[in-house]
mmCIF file of C-alpha atoms and ligand atoms in Angstrom:
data_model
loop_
_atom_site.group_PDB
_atom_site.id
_atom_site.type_symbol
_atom_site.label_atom_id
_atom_site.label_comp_id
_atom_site.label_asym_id
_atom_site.label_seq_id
_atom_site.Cartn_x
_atom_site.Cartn_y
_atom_site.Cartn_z
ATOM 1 C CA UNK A 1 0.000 0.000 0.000
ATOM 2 C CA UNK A 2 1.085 3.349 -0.626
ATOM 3 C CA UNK A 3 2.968 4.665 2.307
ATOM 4 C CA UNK A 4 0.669 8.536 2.189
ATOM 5 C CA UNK A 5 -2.314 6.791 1.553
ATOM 6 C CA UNK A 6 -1.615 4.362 4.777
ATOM 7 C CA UNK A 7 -0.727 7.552 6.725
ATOM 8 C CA UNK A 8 -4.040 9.042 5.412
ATOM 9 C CA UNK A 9 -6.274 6.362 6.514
ATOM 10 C CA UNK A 10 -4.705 6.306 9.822
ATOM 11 C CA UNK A 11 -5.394 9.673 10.585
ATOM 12 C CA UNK A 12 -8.915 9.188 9.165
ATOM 13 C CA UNK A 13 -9.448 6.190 11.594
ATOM 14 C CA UNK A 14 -7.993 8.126 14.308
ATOM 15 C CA UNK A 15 -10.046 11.346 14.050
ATOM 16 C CA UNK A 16 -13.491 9.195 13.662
ATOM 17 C CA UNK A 17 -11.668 7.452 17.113
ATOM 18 C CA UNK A 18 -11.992 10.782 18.406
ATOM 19 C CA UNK A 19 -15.166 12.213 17.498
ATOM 20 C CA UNK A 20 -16.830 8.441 18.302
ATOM 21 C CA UNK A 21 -15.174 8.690 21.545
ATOM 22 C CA UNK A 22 -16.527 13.044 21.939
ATOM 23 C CA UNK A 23 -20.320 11.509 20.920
ATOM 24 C CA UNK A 24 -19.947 8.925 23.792
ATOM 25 C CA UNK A 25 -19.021 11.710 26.275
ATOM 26 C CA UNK A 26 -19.848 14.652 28.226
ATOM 27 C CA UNK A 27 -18.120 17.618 28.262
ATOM 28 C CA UNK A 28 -18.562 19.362 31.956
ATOM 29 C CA UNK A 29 -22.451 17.422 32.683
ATOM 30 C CA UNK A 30 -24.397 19.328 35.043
ATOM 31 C CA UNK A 31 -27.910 17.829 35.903
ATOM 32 C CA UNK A 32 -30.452 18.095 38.797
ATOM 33 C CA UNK A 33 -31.998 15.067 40.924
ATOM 34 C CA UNK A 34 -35.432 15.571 42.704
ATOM 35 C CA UNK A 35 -34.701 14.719 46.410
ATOM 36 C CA UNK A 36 -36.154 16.323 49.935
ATOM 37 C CA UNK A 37 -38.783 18.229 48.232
ATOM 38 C CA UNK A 38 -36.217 20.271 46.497
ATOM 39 C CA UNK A 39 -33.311 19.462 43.798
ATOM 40 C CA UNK A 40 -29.965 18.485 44.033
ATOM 41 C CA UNK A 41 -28.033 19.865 41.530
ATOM 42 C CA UNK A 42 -24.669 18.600 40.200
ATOM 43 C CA UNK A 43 -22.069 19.915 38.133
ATOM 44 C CA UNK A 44 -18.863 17.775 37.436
ATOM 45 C CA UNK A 45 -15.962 19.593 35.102
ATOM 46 C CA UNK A 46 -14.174 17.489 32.457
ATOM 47 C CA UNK A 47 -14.981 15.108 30.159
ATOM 48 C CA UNK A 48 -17.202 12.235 31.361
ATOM 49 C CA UNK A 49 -18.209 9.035 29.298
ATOM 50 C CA UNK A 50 -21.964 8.789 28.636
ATOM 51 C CA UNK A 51 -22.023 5.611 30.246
ATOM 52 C CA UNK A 52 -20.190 6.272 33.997
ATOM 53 C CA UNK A 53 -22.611 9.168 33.613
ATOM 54 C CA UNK A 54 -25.401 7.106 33.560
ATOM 55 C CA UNK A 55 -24.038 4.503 36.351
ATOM 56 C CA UNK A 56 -22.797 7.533 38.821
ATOM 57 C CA UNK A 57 -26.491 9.112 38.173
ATOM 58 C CA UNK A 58 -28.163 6.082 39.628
ATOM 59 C CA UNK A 59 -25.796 5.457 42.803
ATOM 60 C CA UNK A 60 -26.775 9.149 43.938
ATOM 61 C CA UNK A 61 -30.380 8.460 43.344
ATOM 62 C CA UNK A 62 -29.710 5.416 45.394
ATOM 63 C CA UNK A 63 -27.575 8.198 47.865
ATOM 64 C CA UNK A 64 -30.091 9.813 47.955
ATOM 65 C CA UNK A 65 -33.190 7.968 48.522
ATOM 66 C CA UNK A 66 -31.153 6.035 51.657
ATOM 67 C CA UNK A 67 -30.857 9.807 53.222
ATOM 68 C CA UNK A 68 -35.236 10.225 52.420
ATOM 69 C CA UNK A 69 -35.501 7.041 53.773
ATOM 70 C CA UNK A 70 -33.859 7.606 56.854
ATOM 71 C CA UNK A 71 -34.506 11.786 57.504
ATOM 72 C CA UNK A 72 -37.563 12.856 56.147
ATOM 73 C CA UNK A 73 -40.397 13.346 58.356
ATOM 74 C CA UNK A 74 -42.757 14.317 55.606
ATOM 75 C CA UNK A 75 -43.134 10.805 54.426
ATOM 76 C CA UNK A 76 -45.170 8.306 57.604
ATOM 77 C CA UNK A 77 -42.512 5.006 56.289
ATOM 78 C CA UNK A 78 -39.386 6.452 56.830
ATOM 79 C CA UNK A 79 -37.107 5.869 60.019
ATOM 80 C CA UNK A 80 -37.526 9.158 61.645
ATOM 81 C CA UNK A 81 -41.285 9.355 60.930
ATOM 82 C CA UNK A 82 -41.603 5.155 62.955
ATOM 83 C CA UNK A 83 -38.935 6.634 65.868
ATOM 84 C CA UNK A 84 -41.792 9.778 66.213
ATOM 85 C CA UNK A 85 -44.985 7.497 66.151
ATOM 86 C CA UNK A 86 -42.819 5.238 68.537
ATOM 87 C CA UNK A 87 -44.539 6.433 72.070
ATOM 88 C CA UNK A 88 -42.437 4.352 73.967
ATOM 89 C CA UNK A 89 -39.630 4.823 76.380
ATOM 90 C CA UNK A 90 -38.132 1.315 75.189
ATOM 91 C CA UNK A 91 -34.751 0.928 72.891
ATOM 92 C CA UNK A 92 -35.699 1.624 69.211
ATOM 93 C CA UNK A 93 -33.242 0.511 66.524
ATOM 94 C CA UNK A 94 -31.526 2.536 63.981
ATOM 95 C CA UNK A 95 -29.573 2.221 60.942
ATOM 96 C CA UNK A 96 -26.024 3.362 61.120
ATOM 97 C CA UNK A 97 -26.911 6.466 58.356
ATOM 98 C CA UNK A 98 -29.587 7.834 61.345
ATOM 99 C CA UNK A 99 -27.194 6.511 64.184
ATOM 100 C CA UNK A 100 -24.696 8.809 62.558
ATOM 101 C CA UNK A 101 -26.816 11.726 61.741
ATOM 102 C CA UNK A 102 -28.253 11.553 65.222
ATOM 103 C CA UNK A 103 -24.749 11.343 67.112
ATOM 104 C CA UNK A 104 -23.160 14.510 65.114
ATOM 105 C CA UNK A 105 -26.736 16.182 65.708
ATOM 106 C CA UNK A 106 -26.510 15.856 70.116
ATOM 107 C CA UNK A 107 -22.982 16.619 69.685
ATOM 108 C CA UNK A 108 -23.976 19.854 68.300
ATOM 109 C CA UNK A 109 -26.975 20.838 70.634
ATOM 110 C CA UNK A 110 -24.375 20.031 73.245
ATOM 111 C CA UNK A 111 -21.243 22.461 71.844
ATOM 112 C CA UNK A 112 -23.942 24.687 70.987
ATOM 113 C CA UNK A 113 -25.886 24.608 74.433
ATOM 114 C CA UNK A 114 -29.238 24.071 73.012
ATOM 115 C CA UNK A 115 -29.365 26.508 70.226
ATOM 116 C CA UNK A 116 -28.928 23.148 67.595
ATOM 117 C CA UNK A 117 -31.479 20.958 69.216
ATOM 118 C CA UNK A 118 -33.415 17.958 67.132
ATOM 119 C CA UNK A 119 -36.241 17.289 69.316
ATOM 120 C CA UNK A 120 -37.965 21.027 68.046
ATOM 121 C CA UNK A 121 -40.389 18.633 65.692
ATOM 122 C CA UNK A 122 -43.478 19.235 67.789
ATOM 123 C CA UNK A 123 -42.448 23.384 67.890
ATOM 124 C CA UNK A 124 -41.405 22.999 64.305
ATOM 125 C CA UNK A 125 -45.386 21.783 63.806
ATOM 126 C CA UNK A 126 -46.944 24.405 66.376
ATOM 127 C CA UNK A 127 -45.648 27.247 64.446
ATOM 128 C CA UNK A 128 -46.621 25.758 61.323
ATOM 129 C CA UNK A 129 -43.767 24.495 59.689
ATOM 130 C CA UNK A 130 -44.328 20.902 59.816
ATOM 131 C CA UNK A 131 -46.144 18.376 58.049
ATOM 132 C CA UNK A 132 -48.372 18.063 60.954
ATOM 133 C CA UNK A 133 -50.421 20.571 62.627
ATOM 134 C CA UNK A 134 -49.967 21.059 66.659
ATOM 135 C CA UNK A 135 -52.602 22.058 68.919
ATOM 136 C CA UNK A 136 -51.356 21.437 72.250
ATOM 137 C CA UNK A 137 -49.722 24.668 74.233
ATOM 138 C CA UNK A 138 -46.744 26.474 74.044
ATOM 139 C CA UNK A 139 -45.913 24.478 77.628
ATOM 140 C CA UNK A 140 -47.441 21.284 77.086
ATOM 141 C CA UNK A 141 -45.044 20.840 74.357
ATOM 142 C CA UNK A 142 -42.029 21.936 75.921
ATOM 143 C CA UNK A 143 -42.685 19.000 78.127
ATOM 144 C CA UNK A 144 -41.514 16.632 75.296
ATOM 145 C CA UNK A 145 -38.457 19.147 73.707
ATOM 146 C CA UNK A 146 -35.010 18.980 74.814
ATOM 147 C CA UNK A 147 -32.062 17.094 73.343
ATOM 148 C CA UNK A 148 -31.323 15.738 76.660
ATOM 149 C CA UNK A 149 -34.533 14.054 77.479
ATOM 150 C CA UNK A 150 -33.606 11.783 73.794
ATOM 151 C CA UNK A 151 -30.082 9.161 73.991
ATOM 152 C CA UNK A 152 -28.280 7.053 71.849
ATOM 153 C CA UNK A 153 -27.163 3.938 72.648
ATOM 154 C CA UNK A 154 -25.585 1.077 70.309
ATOM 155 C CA UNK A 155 -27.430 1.894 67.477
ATOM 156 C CA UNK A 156 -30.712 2.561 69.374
ATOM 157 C CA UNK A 157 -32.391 5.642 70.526
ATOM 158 C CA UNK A 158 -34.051 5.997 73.998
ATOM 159 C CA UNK A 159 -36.633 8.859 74.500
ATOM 160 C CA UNK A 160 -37.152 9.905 78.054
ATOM 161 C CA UNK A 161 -40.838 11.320 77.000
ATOM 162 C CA UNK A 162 -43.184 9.292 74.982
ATOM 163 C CA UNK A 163 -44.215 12.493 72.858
ATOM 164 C CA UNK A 164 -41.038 13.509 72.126
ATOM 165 C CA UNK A 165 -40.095 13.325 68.280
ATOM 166 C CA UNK A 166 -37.065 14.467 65.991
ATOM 167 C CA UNK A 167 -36.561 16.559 63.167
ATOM 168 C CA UNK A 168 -33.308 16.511 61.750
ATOM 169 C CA UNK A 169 -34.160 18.675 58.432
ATOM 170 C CA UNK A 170 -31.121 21.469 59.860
ATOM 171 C CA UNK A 171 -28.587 18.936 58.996
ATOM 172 C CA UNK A 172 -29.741 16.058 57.072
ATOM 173 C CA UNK A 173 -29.440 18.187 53.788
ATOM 174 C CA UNK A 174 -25.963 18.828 54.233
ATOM 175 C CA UNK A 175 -25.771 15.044 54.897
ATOM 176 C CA UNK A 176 -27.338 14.720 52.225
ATOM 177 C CA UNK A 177 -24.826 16.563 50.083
ATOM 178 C CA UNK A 178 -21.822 14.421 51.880
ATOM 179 C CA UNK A 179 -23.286 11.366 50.636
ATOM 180 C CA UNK A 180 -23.551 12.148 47.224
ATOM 181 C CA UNK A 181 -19.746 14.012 47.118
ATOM 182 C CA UNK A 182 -18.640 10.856 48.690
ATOM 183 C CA UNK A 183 -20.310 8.925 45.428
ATOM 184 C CA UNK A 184 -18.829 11.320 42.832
ATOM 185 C CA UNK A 185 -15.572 11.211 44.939
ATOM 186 C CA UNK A 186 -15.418 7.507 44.810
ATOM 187 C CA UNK A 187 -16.274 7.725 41.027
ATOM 188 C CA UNK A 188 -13.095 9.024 40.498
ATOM 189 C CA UNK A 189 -14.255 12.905 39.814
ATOM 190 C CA UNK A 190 -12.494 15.205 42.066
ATOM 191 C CA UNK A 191 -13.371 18.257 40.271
ATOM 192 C CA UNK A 192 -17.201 18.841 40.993
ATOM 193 C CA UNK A 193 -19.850 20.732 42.657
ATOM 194 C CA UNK A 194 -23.157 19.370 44.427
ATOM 195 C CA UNK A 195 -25.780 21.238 45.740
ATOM 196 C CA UNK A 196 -29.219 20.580 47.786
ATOM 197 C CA UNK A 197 -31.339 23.606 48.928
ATOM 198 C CA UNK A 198 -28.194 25.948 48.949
ATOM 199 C CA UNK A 199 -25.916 23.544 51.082
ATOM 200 C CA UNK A 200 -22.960 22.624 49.130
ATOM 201 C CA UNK A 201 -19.920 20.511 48.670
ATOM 202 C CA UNK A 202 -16.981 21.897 45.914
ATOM 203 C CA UNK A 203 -14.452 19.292 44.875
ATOM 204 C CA UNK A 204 -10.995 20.520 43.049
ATOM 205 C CA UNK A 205 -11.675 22.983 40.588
ATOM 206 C CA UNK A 206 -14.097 24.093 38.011
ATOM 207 C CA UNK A 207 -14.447 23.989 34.131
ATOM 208 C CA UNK A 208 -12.200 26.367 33.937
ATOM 209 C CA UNK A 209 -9.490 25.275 36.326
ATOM 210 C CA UNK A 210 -9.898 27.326 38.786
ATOM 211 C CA UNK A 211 -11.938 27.820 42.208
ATOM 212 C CA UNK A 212 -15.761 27.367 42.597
ATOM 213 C CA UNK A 213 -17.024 30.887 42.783
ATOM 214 C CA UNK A 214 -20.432 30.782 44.563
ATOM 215 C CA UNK A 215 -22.841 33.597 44.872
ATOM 216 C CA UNK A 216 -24.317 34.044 48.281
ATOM 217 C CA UNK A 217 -27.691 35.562 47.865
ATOM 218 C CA UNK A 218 -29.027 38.813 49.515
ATOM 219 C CA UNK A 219 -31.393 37.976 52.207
ATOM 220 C CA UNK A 220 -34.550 39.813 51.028
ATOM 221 C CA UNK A 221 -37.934 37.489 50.978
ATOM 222 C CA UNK A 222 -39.628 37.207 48.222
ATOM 223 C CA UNK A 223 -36.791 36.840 45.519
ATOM 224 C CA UNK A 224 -36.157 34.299 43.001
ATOM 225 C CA UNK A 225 -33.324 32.230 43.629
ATOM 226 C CA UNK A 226 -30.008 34.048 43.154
ATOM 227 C CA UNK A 227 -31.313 37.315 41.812
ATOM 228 C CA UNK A 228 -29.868 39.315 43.959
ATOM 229 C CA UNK A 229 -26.006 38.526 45.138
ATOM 230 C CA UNK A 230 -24.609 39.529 48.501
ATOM 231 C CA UNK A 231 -20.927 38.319 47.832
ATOM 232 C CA UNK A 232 -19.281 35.758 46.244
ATOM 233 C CA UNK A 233 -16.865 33.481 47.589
ATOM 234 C CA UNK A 234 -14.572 31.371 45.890
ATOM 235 C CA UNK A 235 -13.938 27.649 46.690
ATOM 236 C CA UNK A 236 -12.121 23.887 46.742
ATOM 237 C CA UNK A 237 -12.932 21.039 48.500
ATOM 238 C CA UNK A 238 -14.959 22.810 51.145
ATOM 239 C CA UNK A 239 -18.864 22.584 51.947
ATOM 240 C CA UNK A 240 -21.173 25.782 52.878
ATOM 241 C CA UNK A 241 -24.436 25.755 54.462
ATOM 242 C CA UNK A 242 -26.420 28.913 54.469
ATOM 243 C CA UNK A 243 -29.143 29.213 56.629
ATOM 244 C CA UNK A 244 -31.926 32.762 57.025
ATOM 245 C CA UNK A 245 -35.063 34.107 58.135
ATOM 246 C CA UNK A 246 -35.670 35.353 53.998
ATOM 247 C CA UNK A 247 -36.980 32.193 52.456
ATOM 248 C CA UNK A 248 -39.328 30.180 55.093
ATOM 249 C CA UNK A 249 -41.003 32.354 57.053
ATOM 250 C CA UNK A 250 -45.118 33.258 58.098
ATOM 251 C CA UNK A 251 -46.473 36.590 58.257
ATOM 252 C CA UNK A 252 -48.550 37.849 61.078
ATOM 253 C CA UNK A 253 -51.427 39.985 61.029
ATOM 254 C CA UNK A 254 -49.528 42.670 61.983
ATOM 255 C CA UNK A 255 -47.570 42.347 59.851
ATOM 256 C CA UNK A 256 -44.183 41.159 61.186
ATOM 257 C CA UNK A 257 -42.297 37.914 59.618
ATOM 258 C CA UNK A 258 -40.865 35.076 62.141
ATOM 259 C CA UNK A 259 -39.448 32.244 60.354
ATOM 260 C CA UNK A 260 -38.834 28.551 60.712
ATOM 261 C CA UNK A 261 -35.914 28.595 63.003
ATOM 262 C CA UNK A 262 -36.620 27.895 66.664
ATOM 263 C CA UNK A 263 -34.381 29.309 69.867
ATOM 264 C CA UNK A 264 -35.363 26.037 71.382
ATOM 265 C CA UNK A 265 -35.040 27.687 74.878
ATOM 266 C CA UNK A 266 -38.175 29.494 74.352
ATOM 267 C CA UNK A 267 -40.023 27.165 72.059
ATOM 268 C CA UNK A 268 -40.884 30.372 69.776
ATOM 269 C CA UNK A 269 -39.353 31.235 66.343
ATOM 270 C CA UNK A 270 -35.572 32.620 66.920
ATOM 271 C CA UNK A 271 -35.376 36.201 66.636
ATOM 272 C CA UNK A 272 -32.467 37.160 66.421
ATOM 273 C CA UNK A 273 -30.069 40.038 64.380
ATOM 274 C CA UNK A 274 -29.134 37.438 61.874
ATOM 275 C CA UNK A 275 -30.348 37.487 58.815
ATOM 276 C CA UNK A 276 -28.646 34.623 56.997
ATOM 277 C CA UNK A 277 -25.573 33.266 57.449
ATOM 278 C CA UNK A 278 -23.443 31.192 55.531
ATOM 279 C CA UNK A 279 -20.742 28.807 57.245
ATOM 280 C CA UNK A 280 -17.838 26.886 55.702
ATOM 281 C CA UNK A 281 -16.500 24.086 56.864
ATOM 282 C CA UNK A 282 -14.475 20.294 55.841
ATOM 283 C CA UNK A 283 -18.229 18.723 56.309
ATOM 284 C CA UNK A 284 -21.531 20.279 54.673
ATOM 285 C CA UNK A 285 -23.728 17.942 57.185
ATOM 286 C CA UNK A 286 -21.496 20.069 60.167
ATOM 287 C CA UNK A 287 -22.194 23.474 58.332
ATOM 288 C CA UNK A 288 -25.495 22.444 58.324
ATOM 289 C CA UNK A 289 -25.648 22.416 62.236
ATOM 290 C CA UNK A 290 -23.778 25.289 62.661
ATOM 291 C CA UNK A 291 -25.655 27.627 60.802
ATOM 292 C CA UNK A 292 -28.898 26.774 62.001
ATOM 293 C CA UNK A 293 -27.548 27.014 65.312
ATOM 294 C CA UNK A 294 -25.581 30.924 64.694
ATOM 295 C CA UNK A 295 -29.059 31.657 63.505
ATOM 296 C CA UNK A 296 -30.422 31.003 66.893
ATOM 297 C CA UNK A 297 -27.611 32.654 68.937
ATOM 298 C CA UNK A 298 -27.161 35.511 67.086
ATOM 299 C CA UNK A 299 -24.132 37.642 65.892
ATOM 300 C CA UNK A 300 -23.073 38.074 69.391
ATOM 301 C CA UNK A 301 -22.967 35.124 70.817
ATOM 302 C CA UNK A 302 -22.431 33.492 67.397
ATOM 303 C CA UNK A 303 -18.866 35.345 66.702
ATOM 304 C CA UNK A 304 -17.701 34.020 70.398
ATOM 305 C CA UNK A 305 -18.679 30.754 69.702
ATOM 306 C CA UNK A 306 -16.965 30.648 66.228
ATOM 307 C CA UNK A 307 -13.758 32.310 68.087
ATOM 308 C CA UNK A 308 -13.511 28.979 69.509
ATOM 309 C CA UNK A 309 -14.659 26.706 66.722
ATOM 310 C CA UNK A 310 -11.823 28.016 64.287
ATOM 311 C CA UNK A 311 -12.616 24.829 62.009
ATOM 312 C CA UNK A 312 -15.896 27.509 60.651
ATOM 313 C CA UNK A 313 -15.800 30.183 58.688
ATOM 314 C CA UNK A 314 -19.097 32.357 58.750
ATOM 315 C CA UNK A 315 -20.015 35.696 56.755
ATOM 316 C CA UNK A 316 -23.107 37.088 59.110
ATOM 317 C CA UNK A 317 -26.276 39.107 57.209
ATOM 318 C CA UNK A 318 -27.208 40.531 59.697
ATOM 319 C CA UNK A 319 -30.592 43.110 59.817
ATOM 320 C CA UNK A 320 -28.952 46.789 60.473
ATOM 321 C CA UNK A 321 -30.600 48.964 62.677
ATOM 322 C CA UNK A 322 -32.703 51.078 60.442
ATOM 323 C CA UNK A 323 -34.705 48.122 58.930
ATOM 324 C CA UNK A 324 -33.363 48.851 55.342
ATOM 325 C CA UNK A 325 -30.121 47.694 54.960
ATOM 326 C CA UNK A 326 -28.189 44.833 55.539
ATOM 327 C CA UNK A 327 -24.305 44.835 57.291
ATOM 328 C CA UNK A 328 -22.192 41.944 57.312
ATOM 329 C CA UNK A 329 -19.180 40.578 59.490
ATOM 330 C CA UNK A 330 -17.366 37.954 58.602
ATOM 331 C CA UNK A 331 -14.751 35.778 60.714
ATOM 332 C CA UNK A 332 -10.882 36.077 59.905
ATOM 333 C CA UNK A 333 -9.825 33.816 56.782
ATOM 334 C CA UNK A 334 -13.976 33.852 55.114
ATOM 335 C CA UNK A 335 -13.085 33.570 51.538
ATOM 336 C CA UNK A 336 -14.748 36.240 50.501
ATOM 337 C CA UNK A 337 -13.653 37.010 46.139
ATOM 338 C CA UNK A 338 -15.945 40.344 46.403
ATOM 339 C CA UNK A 339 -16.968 42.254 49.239
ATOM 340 C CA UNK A 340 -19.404 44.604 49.322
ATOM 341 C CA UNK A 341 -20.325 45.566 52.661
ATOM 342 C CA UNK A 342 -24.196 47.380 52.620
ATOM 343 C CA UNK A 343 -26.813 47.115 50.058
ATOM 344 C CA UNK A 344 -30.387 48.559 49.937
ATOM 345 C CA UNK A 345 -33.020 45.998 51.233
HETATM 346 P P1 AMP B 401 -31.871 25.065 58.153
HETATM 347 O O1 AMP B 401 -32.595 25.478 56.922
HETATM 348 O O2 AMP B 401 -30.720 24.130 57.903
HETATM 349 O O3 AMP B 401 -31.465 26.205 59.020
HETATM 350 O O4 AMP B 401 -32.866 24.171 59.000
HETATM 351 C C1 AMP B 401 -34.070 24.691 59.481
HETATM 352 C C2 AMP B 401 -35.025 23.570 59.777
HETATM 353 O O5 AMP B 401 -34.547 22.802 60.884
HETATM 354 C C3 AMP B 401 -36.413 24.054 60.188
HETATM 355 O O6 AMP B 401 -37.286 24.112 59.085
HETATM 356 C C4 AMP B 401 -36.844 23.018 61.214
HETATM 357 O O7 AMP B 401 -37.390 21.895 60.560
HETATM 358 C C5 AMP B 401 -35.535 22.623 61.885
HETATM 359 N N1 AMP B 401 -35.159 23.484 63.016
HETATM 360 C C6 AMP B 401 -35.693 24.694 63.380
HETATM 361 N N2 AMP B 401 -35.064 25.204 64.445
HETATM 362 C C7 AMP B 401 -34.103 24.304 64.793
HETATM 363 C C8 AMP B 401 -33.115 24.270 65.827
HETATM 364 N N3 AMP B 401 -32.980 25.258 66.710
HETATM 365 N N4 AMP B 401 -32.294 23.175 65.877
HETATM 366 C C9 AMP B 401 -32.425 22.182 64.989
HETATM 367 N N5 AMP B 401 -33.331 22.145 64.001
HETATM 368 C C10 AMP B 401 -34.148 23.199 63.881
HETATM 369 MG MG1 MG B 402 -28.925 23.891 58.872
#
């Protein structure tokens, strides 16, 4: 055969190689999976063949639906939703996934003194947040809230008060987003991003080889979903949790908002100077926690707990004086790509 023409075919097989090989794969996918009544949304940068696509899709649906299973307590078959309907003061056993959740999730109410606590289900359904609706008093309740009066023991839990009942909804999305990091990690993609309900985890680097940059969004209710940016911060195998008064909240007649955190000490909604605040830290299901819990303290006691929790980095919203503006603080080391430090309400 004639030595160009062998050349030529070469290349010719090699370049349909190639394009064969492009049609078969994905060139940065980004998708979302419905999961805890909201979407998890995934990004992964590089090239990706069509069929790991396809496999790694269906372990985080399976990811996913184990976290459901276990956490929700919209749904009356899941773990959580048998422990609540379980009026018994007798051992109740757990999977490992809820024994997990459930031992990071007392560790927190304790470092936090109360502020994180998951026994606020029946307040969480009193002030209409829940998927059930709560007649009894104010005090009544409080008779079956406290994360003290709830232990865990070898894989079991052991309520102290028949009535009392969890909701772990502050930290099982970040959990959540673990999981499925953990499944894209052990796919062999380092360089992604996952998201559920604005907690997320950022892996390596993006398309374009640098940082995640993420918008946090300006607390103001009733705005779409990042319309209006606060700051952006710039990322790498972190997680964030953001947590606010701006997006779940009830109106009174009078008028004024409370929203769907709880200051368990009170059993009322936490009202506190924060307006959102978004935490960084190795684990999204521990940012989770902690920015619930800031929420509750407030920027006060919130700065001198992070002063000696220097594994999280916060950036506080926090409702200025005036009622129209916003002013933010953020702890040493927040990484913050730019700052702008008021903006109109
Ligand atoms: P997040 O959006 O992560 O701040 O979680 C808020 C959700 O956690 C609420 O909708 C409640 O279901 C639950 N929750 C409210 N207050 C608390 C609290 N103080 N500690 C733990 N969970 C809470
Ligand atoms: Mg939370």
């Amino acid at each position: 055969m004639n030595k160009k023409l062998l050349i030529g075919m070469i290349c010719v097989l090699a370049l349909g190689g190639f394009s064969w090989f492009k049609a078969q794969s994905v060139a940065d996918p980004s998708w979302a999976q419905a999961t805890m009544g909201t979407e998890c949304h995934i990004t992964l940068a590089g090239s990706v063949p069509k069929r790991d696509l396809a496999a790694l899709r269906k372990k985080i649906d399976t990811a996913l639906a184990d976290v459901n299973h276990c956490m929700s307590t919209w749904q009356a078959d899941t773990e959580i939703s048998k422990f609540n309907a379980f009026q018994s003061l007798e051992p109740f056993p757990i999977s490992p996934a809820f024994a997990e959740v459930m031992q990071s999730a007392l560790a927190f109410s304790a470092a936090t003194d109360g502020a994180f606590d998951p026994t606020v289900k029946p307040l969480v359904d009193h002030w209409g947040f829940g998927p059930a609706a709560d007649e009894e008093s104010l005090a009544e309740i409080m008779e079956a809230v406290g994360w003290q009066k709830v232990r865990l023991e070898n894989n079991t839990l052991i309520k102290d008060h028949p009535e009392l009942e969890l909701d772990l909804s502050a930290i099982a999305k970040g959990y959540g987003v673990d999981c499925v990091a953990e499944v894209i990690r052990a796919s062999g993609h380092p360089d992604f991003i996952v998201e559920i309900g604005g907690e997320i985890v950022a892996g390596g680097t993006n398309p374009s080889a640098k940082l995640w940059r993420i918008g946090i969004e300006s607390p103001e209710p009733g705005r779409a979903f990042g319309e209006e940016i606060f700051q952006t911060v710039e990322i790498s195998n972190k997680a964030m949790a953001t947590s606010g008064d701006y997006r779940n909240f009830r109106v009174r007649s009078d008028g004024t908002r409370y929203s769907h955190i709880i200051d368990p000490h009170t059993g009322k909604p936490a009202m506190s100077d924060v307006a959102a605040v978004t935490v960084i830290a190795a684990r999204c299901m521990d940012a989770d926690a902690v920015a619930t819990s800031l929420c509750v303290m407030g920027s006060e006691k919130g700065f001198q707990w992070l002063e000696n929790h220097p594994e999280f980095q916060a950036l506080f919203i926090l409702h200025s004086n005036d009622g129209n503006t916003f002013t933010s603080k953020a702890t040493a080391g927040f990484p913050v790509s730019e700052k702008q430090n008021r903006i109109g309400k």
